[in-house]
Amino acid sequence: MDVAELAHDLARRVDAEVRFDAGSRSAYSTDASNYRAIPLGVVVPRTVEAAAEAVAVCREHDAPVLSRGGGTSLAGQCTNVGVVLDWSKYCNSLLSVDVEARRCVVEPGIVLDVLNRELWEHDLEYGPQPATHSHCTIGGMIGNNSCGATAQRTGKVVDNIERLEVLLYDGTRMWVGPTSGRQLATIQAEGGRRAEIYRDLQAMRDRHLVGLRDRYPKIPRRVSGYNLDSLLPENDFHVAQALVGSEGTLVTVLRAELRLVPRVKARTMVVLGYQDIATAADAVPQILPHGPIVLDAMDRIILDSEQKQHRLVRAIDHFPTGDGFLFVQLGGETNEEARANAQALLDTLGKHAHDDDVRELDDEAQLRQVWQVRESALGASARAPGAPDAWPGWEDSAVAPDRLGDYLRALRRLYDKYGYQSASIYGHFGQGCVHSRIPFDLVTADGVRDFRSFVHEAADTVVAFGGSLSGEHGDGQARGELLPKMFGDEIVRAFAETKAIFDPRDRMNPGKVVAPRPLDADLRLGSSYEHPVPSTYFAYPHDDGDFGRAALRCVGAGNCRRVDGGVMCPSYMVTRDEEHSTRGRARLLFEMLDGSARGGTITDGWRSQAVHDALDLCFACKGCKSDCPVNVDMATYKAEFLAHHYERRLRPRSHYSMGWLPVWAWLASFAPRASNVVGHARVLQRSLKALAGIAPAREVPFLAPRSLQAWYAARGPRGDGARGEVLLWADTFTNRFAPQIGEAAVQVLEDAGWRVTIPETPLCCGLTWISTGQLSTAQRVLRRTARILRPWIDRGVPVVGLEPSCTAVFRSDATELLPRDASIARLRDCTFTLAELLLERSPGWNPPHIDGRALVQMHCHQHAVMTFDADAALLRRAGVDPVVLDSGCCGLAGNFGFEAAHYDISVAAAERVLLPALREAEPADLVLADGFSCRTQIEQCDSGGRRAVHLAELLVGIDGRAAEPR
């Protein structure tokens, strides 16, 4: 086909973002599976009608179509050489709610958590909730017949669908649902394409009636194959349910009518420990009669991996003894009822809440923390420290719950046979569904052969247990060729006949389920995979020193596509564009390194404009470093890319102005008043900002009349210094622009018994050079800093940082830039935040009593590297109730929000949560923001006149409260 003409017609006729550029195609080349296919292009329709028109254009060009939601499929359903329809950006509305009937109608791009928040006021929810609930779409869930842990109570998506509005590739459009005999006769009497479809479906069903009743496993988690059993007379010839789980191979879903369930009002969780995961599975039949909302499991391999990665440490403390764990959630109308149900369960098991192998959690915060450990299992098991990388491929088989223990023992024997001993196991044990990440070797010919052989043996094993190849993630390419083992030739023929009824030209997501591509074809890696190991500035210690391995770290789970909540990924939350998610950027970096070797779209390496454009809107907030389940650190990757991209080339103006800010601020400090006059003179402002690449709407911060270092040199140390010496780091922002914060910190530290030292020499951590990718300069700056600080750090003198981003450099970035510098390593180990030093190294000291509630804008780098735990504990000790806003990045993000091209997105990020929260705050509320960027954003945007203060200021009585009610 003429792809250029296809793109032209789509752009001309369809109300959509039509993207056939290299960056977009690369971003959609993979999902969360082992497979890779470069699409022809991407269409992001603005309306459902526009999506229908896009399919019409594709039909005229004979182009395949792939309808995609969150793109988190683990079996390769969301990769294909076709036109991708991404519904998630615009077609995401809740259209209607019928509270009495417990029904709602939605567009396919609505995210599950968003839908359930909108249903909250009605005390209703959509029942199936996979671990991707924060970012998966209803359309994707329908395509995959998603389940999740809550399917224990509510069933799979197929059990919660009333009707679907669907579009066939040939343009036929109709609502489908349950069909009585009278309705079926009426439809067929009307004639036309719809009648033909229903008549052919009925005939197909009748031909295979016996097989449809006998060959489908009677287990809770059968997801493999088409749901043709929904067409049986006893199942109301339910065409909508028959289409659920068809993975976009039959129709495109335009709208869906969903069945809703009452929201659980109270819940408690019991975590049970067992000697191994198979023994835990043996206990499942005893638990099921108690009607758990959730009955999930996880093995010790995953828990150990999370401990080694220092993730969710507080939650891990709540685990019982054992090497296999069951998570049992029980509900009720009240907390008392939920606890009584938990006690009844323990009585049945002959256990007590105080036993070492039991943990009962009814505190909502603890329950969420522990459940997050289970939901993080995929990421934790994918890149476990000290273990080979683990991959999907046999990750969601299912058997009857009463056969689960024996099946797991057989599966473990198979792992041992192939040398996959480090494979982890978790899953939804109450319904017999087993998730597993397996250390397949997918980069050598022998490894790929073993992968194929193992999967075939595993399929034989689960079929022998009367189970399903898939209990949640579907077939796609990973299991399509295995379907004859499970269903037999007759039912597989029925699948092909169904495909021919709906899509005779095989244009809907071809090569999946019916006439599938081989399970070892189109691998993202494969035996031909080879990437260069470029020389880099950062050491990438967690990726064997290999930038290519770092770029491969993303497993496609898509947590970065959350539309709200957490820090990652602020640019995606604003734009809703895949290439502006952490996952999308990781995909482009992978394709950049892969180059043109295997038909890739990015062939110009570090000079790639497509990669540059995707990284351009990265805030470098580092939220992904902690929020991503595999700790992708896109801020570091961006800095590395910029260093190579601009090597021996002219850089953007902002890199010279804001990237070299410490130097300009030092020069200006020789005449601060004159510098402020010049920098803020109305006649010069526009020209100066344009010259510096600064947005016209931004105000350049005023230099302080006297730097912190000058103030301290004149003042000198005070107090008895009974606790010893502490070095206060005079970062550029505090030293030159906000010395009052440093002065407050000196007072607090001296009151706590420390003798404060501030070096007289102007020093820098190199942050601004790092964020603009001027890494060789950053290395020189850091070496100079370490050399001058060496007399203190060699003696182990604590270094206290006041600016979170600078503190994070010492705690993280510096050692990765200079991994063999012993002084830098010692500097990392003796660097503390103010709260950490006061809380952990100042026993007996108590903060002044401060009443009130504090709205906290936590700096992203603190969230990612240091955490806010010490600050929260210190504030509570001072009588302050810290309310950490779930606002993510403030939007300024150092130089990012000052740059002219980024101003709008910077403010949009702040308007998501931060600024509305401040405008709605009570006058008595404190506003706390330790980051210079955060305070600047609050000051320069419409924050309702609120002023944010630093923790040091708060501890000396400067609270920034509004003088009178607004």
PDB file of N, CA, C and O in Angstrom, residues 33-38 64 75-77 79-82 226 247 249 451-452 455-456 475-484 499 506-524 598:
ATOM      1  N   SER A  33       4.870  -7.107  26.375  1.00  0.00           N
ATOM      2  CA  SER A  33       5.202  -8.490  26.039  1.00  0.00           C
ATOM      3  C   SER A  33       6.628  -8.590  25.510  1.00  0.00           C
ATOM      4  O   SER A  33       7.394  -7.628  25.530  1.00  0.00           O
ATOM      5  N   ASN A  34       6.941  -9.766  24.967  1.00  0.00           N
ATOM      6  CA  ASN A  34       8.255  -9.999  24.369  1.00  0.00           C
ATOM      7  C   ASN A  34       8.320  -9.594  22.908  1.00  0.00           C
ATOM      8  O   ASN A  34       9.351  -9.796  22.266  1.00  0.00           O
ATOM      9  N   TYR A  35       7.235  -9.020  22.384  1.00  0.00           N
ATOM     10  CA  TYR A  35       7.124  -8.848  20.936  1.00  0.00           C
ATOM     11  C   TYR A  35       7.272  -7.390  20.506  1.00  0.00           C
ATOM     12  O   TYR A  35       7.045  -6.468  21.292  1.00  0.00           O
ATOM     13  N   ARG A  36       7.638  -7.231  19.238  1.00  0.00           N
ATOM     14  CA  ARG A  36       7.887  -5.903  18.680  1.00  0.00           C
ATOM     15  C   ARG A  36       7.432  -5.879  17.231  1.00  0.00           C
ATOM     16  O   ARG A  36       7.731  -6.788  16.453  1.00  0.00           O
ATOM     17  N   ALA A  37       6.683  -4.840  16.880  1.00  0.00           N
ATOM     18  CA  ALA A  37       6.281  -4.631  15.489  1.00  0.00           C
ATOM     19  C   ALA A  37       6.105  -3.136  15.285  1.00  0.00           C
ATOM     20  O   ALA A  37       5.391  -2.485  16.055  1.00  0.00           O
ATOM     21  N   ILE A  38       6.761  -2.587  14.289  1.00  0.00           N
ATOM     22  CA  ILE A  38       6.651  -1.156  14.013  1.00  0.00           C
ATOM     23  C   ILE A  38       5.333  -0.901  13.283  1.00  0.00           C
ATOM     24  O   ILE A  38       5.118  -1.424  12.186  1.00  0.00           O
ATOM     25  N   PRO A  64      -4.334  -2.806   7.850  1.00  0.00           N
ATOM     26  CA  PRO A  64      -4.757  -3.442   9.105  1.00  0.00           C
ATOM     27  C   PRO A  64      -4.978  -2.397  10.197  1.00  0.00           C
ATOM     28  O   PRO A  64      -4.361  -1.322  10.185  1.00  0.00           O
ATOM     29  N   ALA A  75       0.881 -10.520  26.053  1.00  0.00           N
ATOM     30  CA  ALA A  75       0.932 -11.587  25.061  1.00  0.00           C
ATOM     31  C   ALA A  75       1.113 -11.066  23.651  1.00  0.00           C
ATOM     32  O   ALA A  75       1.005 -11.824  22.697  1.00  0.00           O
ATOM     33  N   GLY A  76       1.368  -9.781  23.485  1.00  0.00           N
ATOM     34  CA  GLY A  76       1.645  -9.225  22.173  1.00  0.00           C
ATOM     35  C   GLY A  76       0.436  -8.753  21.408  1.00  0.00           C
ATOM     36  O   GLY A  76       0.522  -8.454  20.214  1.00  0.00           O
ATOM     37  N   GLN A  77      -0.729  -8.646  22.081  1.00  0.00           N
ATOM     38  CA  GLN A  77      -1.935  -8.199  21.388  1.00  0.00           C
ATOM     39  C   GLN A  77      -1.834  -6.776  20.864  1.00  0.00           C
ATOM     40  O   GLN A  77      -2.520  -6.406  19.905  1.00  0.00           O
ATOM     41  N   THR A  79       0.762  -5.102  19.591  1.00  0.00           N
ATOM     42  CA  THR A  79       1.807  -4.802  18.622  1.00  0.00           C
ATOM     43  C   THR A  79       1.400  -5.380  17.277  1.00  0.00           C
ATOM     44  O   THR A  79       0.980  -6.536  17.200  1.00  0.00           O
ATOM     45  N   ASN A  80       1.519  -4.589  16.223  1.00  0.00           N
ATOM     46  CA  ASN A  80       1.199  -5.095  14.893  1.00  0.00           C
ATOM     47  C   ASN A  80       1.641  -4.086  13.842  1.00  0.00           C
ATOM     48  O   ASN A  80       1.793  -2.892  14.141  1.00  0.00           O
ATOM     49  N   VAL A  81       1.820  -4.583  12.639  1.00  0.00           N
ATOM     50  CA  VAL A  81       2.133  -3.714  11.509  1.00  0.00           C
ATOM     51  C   VAL A  81       0.807  -3.265  10.916  1.00  0.00           C
ATOM     52  O   VAL A  81       0.255  -3.900  10.018  1.00  0.00           O
ATOM     53  N   GLY A  82       0.265  -2.217  11.468  1.00  0.00           N
ATOM     54  CA  GLY A  82      -1.023  -1.695  11.033  1.00  0.00           C
ATOM     55  C   GLY A  82      -1.172  -0.281  11.534  1.00  0.00           C
ATOM     56  O   GLY A  82      -0.208   0.342  11.996  1.00  0.00           O
ATOM     57  N   TYR A 226     -11.739 -17.523  21.977  1.00  0.00           N
ATOM     58  CA  TYR A 226     -12.931 -16.671  21.906  1.00  0.00           C
ATOM     59  C   TYR A 226     -14.002 -17.229  22.843  1.00  0.00           C
ATOM     60  O   TYR A 226     -14.116 -18.439  23.025  1.00  0.00           O
ATOM     61  N   GLU A 247      -9.504  -9.501  21.579  1.00  0.00           N
ATOM     62  CA  GLU A 247      -8.207  -8.845  21.365  1.00  0.00           C
ATOM     63  C   GLU A 247      -8.158  -8.002  20.096  1.00  0.00           C
ATOM     64  O   GLU A 247      -7.118  -7.888  19.452  1.00  0.00           O
ATOM     65  N   THR A 249      -9.371  -8.560  17.285  1.00  0.00           N
ATOM     66  CA  THR A 249      -9.244  -9.330  16.051  1.00  0.00           C
ATOM     67  C   THR A 249     -10.571  -9.460  15.305  1.00  0.00           C
ATOM     68  O   THR A 249     -10.577  -9.925  14.150  1.00  0.00           O
ATOM     69  N   PHE A 451      13.131 -21.566  25.078  1.00  0.00           N
ATOM     70  CA  PHE A 451      11.907 -20.800  25.361  1.00  0.00           C
ATOM     71  C   PHE A 451      10.704 -21.459  24.678  1.00  0.00           C
ATOM     72  O   PHE A 451       9.678 -21.724  25.299  1.00  0.00           O
ATOM     73  N   ARG A 452      10.862 -21.741  23.405  1.00  0.00           N
ATOM     74  CA  ARG A 452       9.763 -22.354  22.661  1.00  0.00           C
ATOM     75  C   ARG A 452       9.420 -23.745  23.212  1.00  0.00           C
ATOM     76  O   ARG A 452       8.254 -24.078  23.416  1.00  0.00           O
ATOM     77  N   VAL A 455       7.628 -23.510  26.662  1.00  0.00           N
ATOM     78  CA  VAL A 455       6.231 -23.068  26.594  1.00  0.00           C
ATOM     79  C   VAL A 455       5.335 -24.199  26.093  1.00  0.00           C
ATOM     80  O   VAL A 455       4.222 -24.398  26.594  1.00  0.00           O
ATOM     81  N   HIS A 456       5.806 -24.976  25.124  1.00  0.00           N
ATOM     82  CA  HIS A 456       4.999 -26.105  24.645  1.00  0.00           C
ATOM     83  C   HIS A 456       4.819 -27.151  25.745  1.00  0.00           C
ATOM     84  O   HIS A 456       3.710 -27.689  25.930  1.00  0.00           O
ATOM     85  N   ASP A 475      -4.336 -14.526  24.714  1.00  0.00           N
ATOM     86  CA  ASP A 475      -3.504 -15.378  23.877  1.00  0.00           C
ATOM     87  C   ASP A 475      -2.520 -14.589  23.023  1.00  0.00           C
ATOM     88  O   ASP A 475      -1.326 -14.859  23.032  1.00  0.00           O
ATOM     89  N   GLY A 476      -3.037 -13.627  22.241  1.00  0.00           N
ATOM     90  CA  GLY A 476      -2.178 -12.835  21.384  1.00  0.00           C
ATOM     91  C   GLY A 476      -1.275 -13.701  20.537  1.00  0.00           C
ATOM     92  O   GLY A 476      -1.685 -14.700  19.954  1.00  0.00           O
ATOM     93  N   GLN A 477      -0.013 -13.319  20.491  1.00  0.00           N
ATOM     94  CA  GLN A 477       0.985 -14.102  19.767  1.00  0.00           C
ATOM     95  C   GLN A 477       1.660 -15.113  20.667  1.00  0.00           C
ATOM     96  O   GLN A 477       2.175 -16.126  20.205  1.00  0.00           O
ATOM     97  N   ALA A 478       1.634 -14.864  21.969  1.00  0.00           N
ATOM     98  CA  ALA A 478       2.357 -15.721  22.907  1.00  0.00           C
ATOM     99  C   ALA A 478       1.741 -17.103  23.019  1.00  0.00           C
ATOM    100  O   ALA A 478       2.447 -18.092  23.243  1.00  0.00           O
ATOM    101  N   ARG A 479       0.409 -17.198  22.872  1.00  0.00           N
ATOM    102  CA  ARG A 479      -0.244 -18.492  23.072  1.00  0.00           C
ATOM    103  C   ARG A 479      -1.170 -18.893  21.928  1.00  0.00           C
ATOM    104  O   ARG A 479      -1.816 -19.932  21.982  1.00  0.00           O
ATOM    105  N   GLY A 480      -1.256 -18.042  20.893  1.00  0.00           N
ATOM    106  CA  GLY A 480      -2.161 -18.362  19.794  1.00  0.00           C
ATOM    107  C   GLY A 480      -1.894 -19.713  19.173  1.00  0.00           C
ATOM    108  O   GLY A 480      -2.822 -20.492  18.899  1.00  0.00           O
ATOM    109  N   GLU A 481      -0.621 -20.047  18.948  1.00  0.00           N
ATOM    110  CA  GLU A 481      -0.312 -21.314  18.282  1.00  0.00           C
ATOM    111  C   GLU A 481      -0.550 -22.518  19.189  1.00  0.00           C
ATOM    112  O   GLU A 481      -0.558 -23.671  18.728  1.00  0.00           O
ATOM    113  N   LEU A 482      -0.761 -22.278  20.487  1.00  0.00           N
ATOM    114  CA  LEU A 482      -0.962 -23.368  21.443  1.00  0.00           C
ATOM    115  C   LEU A 482      -2.431 -23.744  21.617  1.00  0.00           C
ATOM    116  O   LEU A 482      -2.737 -24.754  22.271  1.00  0.00           O
ATOM    117  N   LEU A 483      -3.325 -22.952  21.050  1.00  0.00           N
ATOM    118  CA  LEU A 483      -4.757 -23.169  21.295  1.00  0.00           C
ATOM    119  C   LEU A 483      -5.238 -24.570  20.913  1.00  0.00           C
ATOM    120  O   LEU A 483      -6.111 -25.122  21.600  1.00  0.00           O
ATOM    121  N   PRO A 484      -4.732 -25.201  19.843  1.00  0.00           N
ATOM    122  CA  PRO A 484      -5.188 -26.573  19.556  1.00  0.00           C
ATOM    123  C   PRO A 484      -4.929 -27.546  20.700  1.00  0.00           C
ATOM    124  O   PRO A 484      -5.686 -28.500  20.885  1.00  0.00           O
ATOM    125  N   LYS A 499     -13.840 -15.628  13.092  1.00  0.00           N
ATOM    126  CA  LYS A 499     -13.021 -14.568  12.502  1.00  0.00           C
ATOM    127  C   LYS A 499     -13.517 -14.246  11.091  1.00  0.00           C
ATOM    128  O   LYS A 499     -13.635 -13.073  10.706  1.00  0.00           O
ATOM    129  N   ASP A 506      -9.342 -10.364   7.174  1.00  0.00           N
ATOM    130  CA  ASP A 506      -8.254 -10.499   8.152  1.00  0.00           C
ATOM    131  C   ASP A 506      -7.456  -9.206   8.280  1.00  0.00           C
ATOM    132  O   ASP A 506      -6.228  -9.188   8.208  1.00  0.00           O
ATOM    133  N   ARG A 507      -8.166  -8.102   8.528  1.00  0.00           N
ATOM    134  CA  ARG A 507      -7.525  -6.797   8.683  1.00  0.00           C
ATOM    135  C   ARG A 507      -7.555  -6.311  10.124  1.00  0.00           C
ATOM    136  O   ARG A 507      -6.939  -5.296  10.439  1.00  0.00           O
ATOM    137  N   MET A 508      -8.292  -6.990  10.989  1.00  0.00           N
ATOM    138  CA  MET A 508      -8.371  -6.569  12.394  1.00  0.00           C
ATOM    139  C   MET A 508      -7.308  -7.317  13.204  1.00  0.00           C
ATOM    140  O   MET A 508      -7.408  -8.515  13.445  1.00  0.00           O
ATOM    141  N   ASN A 509      -6.260  -6.614  13.577  1.00  0.00           N
ATOM    142  CA  ASN A 509      -5.178  -7.166  14.394  1.00  0.00           C
ATOM    143  C   ASN A 509      -4.771  -8.561  13.917  1.00  0.00           C
ATOM    144  O   ASN A 509      -4.811  -9.544  14.680  1.00  0.00           O
ATOM    145  N   PRO A 510      -4.378  -8.692  12.669  1.00  0.00           N
ATOM    146  CA  PRO A 510      -4.072 -10.013  12.115  1.00  0.00           C
ATOM    147  C   PRO A 510      -2.876 -10.672  12.801  1.00  0.00           C
ATOM    148  O   PRO A 510      -2.004 -10.008  13.358  1.00  0.00           O
ATOM    149  N   GLY A 511      -2.856 -11.998  12.737  1.00  0.00           N
ATOM    150  CA  GLY A 511      -1.744 -12.759  13.298  1.00  0.00           C
ATOM    151  C   GLY A 511      -1.864 -13.048  14.770  1.00  0.00           C
ATOM    152  O   GLY A 511      -0.919 -13.565  15.384  1.00  0.00           O
ATOM    153  N   LYS A 512      -3.018 -12.740  15.358  1.00  0.00           N
ATOM    154  CA  LYS A 512      -3.254 -13.021  16.772  1.00  0.00           C
ATOM    155  C   LYS A 512      -4.481 -13.945  16.897  1.00  0.00           C
ATOM    156  O   LYS A 512      -5.460 -13.778  16.177  1.00  0.00           O
ATOM    157  N   VAL A 513      -4.427 -14.881  17.780  1.00  0.00           N
ATOM    158  CA  VAL A 513      -5.497 -15.842  18.093  1.00  0.00           C
ATOM    159  C   VAL A 513      -5.747 -16.785  16.908  1.00  0.00           C
ATOM    160  O   VAL A 513      -5.525 -17.986  16.992  1.00  0.00           O
ATOM    161  N   VAL A 514      -6.245 -16.250  15.799  1.00  0.00           N
ATOM    162  CA  VAL A 514      -6.527 -17.054  14.609  1.00  0.00           C
ATOM    163  C   VAL A 514      -5.390 -16.863  13.601  1.00  0.00           C
ATOM    164  O   VAL A 514      -4.942 -15.736  13.372  1.00  0.00           O
ATOM    165  N   ALA A 515      -4.934 -17.982  12.998  1.00  0.00           N
ATOM    166  CA  ALA A 515      -3.776 -17.943  12.103  1.00  0.00           C
ATOM    167  C   ALA A 515      -2.648 -17.133  12.738  1.00  0.00           C
ATOM    168  O   ALA A 515      -2.112 -16.185  12.145  1.00  0.00           O
ATOM    169  N   PRO A 516      -2.255 -17.511  13.959  1.00  0.00           N
ATOM    170  CA  PRO A 516      -1.309 -16.674  14.710  1.00  0.00           C
ATOM    171  C   PRO A 516       0.108 -16.782  14.180  1.00  0.00           C
ATOM    172  O   PRO A 516       0.524 -17.788  13.623  1.00  0.00           O
ATOM    173  N   ARG A 517       0.837 -15.714  14.374  1.00  0.00           N
ATOM    174  CA  ARG A 517       2.268 -15.744  14.125  1.00  0.00           C
ATOM    175  C   ARG A 517       2.909 -16.684  15.154  1.00  0.00           C
ATOM    176  O   ARG A 517       2.415 -16.832  16.277  1.00  0.00           O
ATOM    177  N   PRO A 518       4.041 -17.334  14.839  1.00  0.00           N
ATOM    178  CA  PRO A 518       4.694 -18.225  15.802  1.00  0.00           C
ATOM    179  C   PRO A 518       5.062 -17.480  17.084  1.00  0.00           C
ATOM    180  O   PRO A 518       5.377 -16.285  17.064  1.00  0.00           O
ATOM    181  N   LEU A 519       5.058 -18.214  18.185  1.00  0.00           N
ATOM    182  CA  LEU A 519       5.321 -17.580  19.479  1.00  0.00           C
ATOM    183  C   LEU A 519       6.766 -17.137  19.639  1.00  0.00           C
ATOM    184  O   LEU A 519       7.078 -16.335  20.536  1.00  0.00           O
ATOM    185  N   ASP A 520       7.663 -17.642  18.782  1.00  0.00           N
ATOM    186  CA  ASP A 520       9.058 -17.210  18.865  1.00  0.00           C
ATOM    187  C   ASP A 520       9.451 -16.313  17.692  1.00  0.00           C
ATOM    188  O   ASP A 520      10.637 -16.064  17.458  1.00  0.00           O
ATOM    189  N   ALA A 521       8.449 -15.789  16.961  1.00  0.00           N
ATOM    190  CA  ALA A 521       8.717 -14.809  15.896  1.00  0.00           C
ATOM    191  C   ALA A 521       8.500 -13.407  16.435  1.00  0.00           C
ATOM    192  O   ALA A 521       7.829 -13.214  17.453  1.00  0.00           O
ATOM    193  N   ASP A 522       9.063 -12.414  15.770  1.00  0.00           N
ATOM    194  CA  ASP A 522       8.826 -11.000  16.094  1.00  0.00           C
ATOM    195  C   ASP A 522       9.241 -10.644  17.515  1.00  0.00           C
ATOM    196  O   ASP A 522       8.673  -9.733  18.126  1.00  0.00           O
ATOM    197  N   LEU A 523      10.208 -11.364  18.056  1.00  0.00           N
ATOM    198  CA  LEU A 523      10.649 -11.063  19.418  1.00  0.00           C
ATOM    199  C   LEU A 523      11.322  -9.696  19.460  1.00  0.00           C
ATOM    200  O   LEU A 523      12.053  -9.313  18.542  1.00  0.00           O
ATOM    201  N   ARG A 524      11.063  -8.991  20.520  1.00  0.00           N
ATOM    202  CA  ARG A 524      11.709  -7.686  20.682  1.00  0.00           C
ATOM    203  C   ARG A 524      13.222  -7.844  20.738  1.00  0.00           C
ATOM    204  O   ARG A 524      13.967  -7.008  20.234  1.00  0.00           O
ATOM    205  N   ARG A 598      17.161  -3.888  12.337  1.00  0.00           N
ATOM    206  CA  ARG A 598      16.023  -4.796  12.187  1.00  0.00           C
ATOM    207  C   ARG A 598      14.776  -4.029  11.746  1.00  0.00           C
ATOM    208  O   ARG A 598      13.693  -4.216  12.271  1.00  0.00           O
TER     209      ARG A 598
END
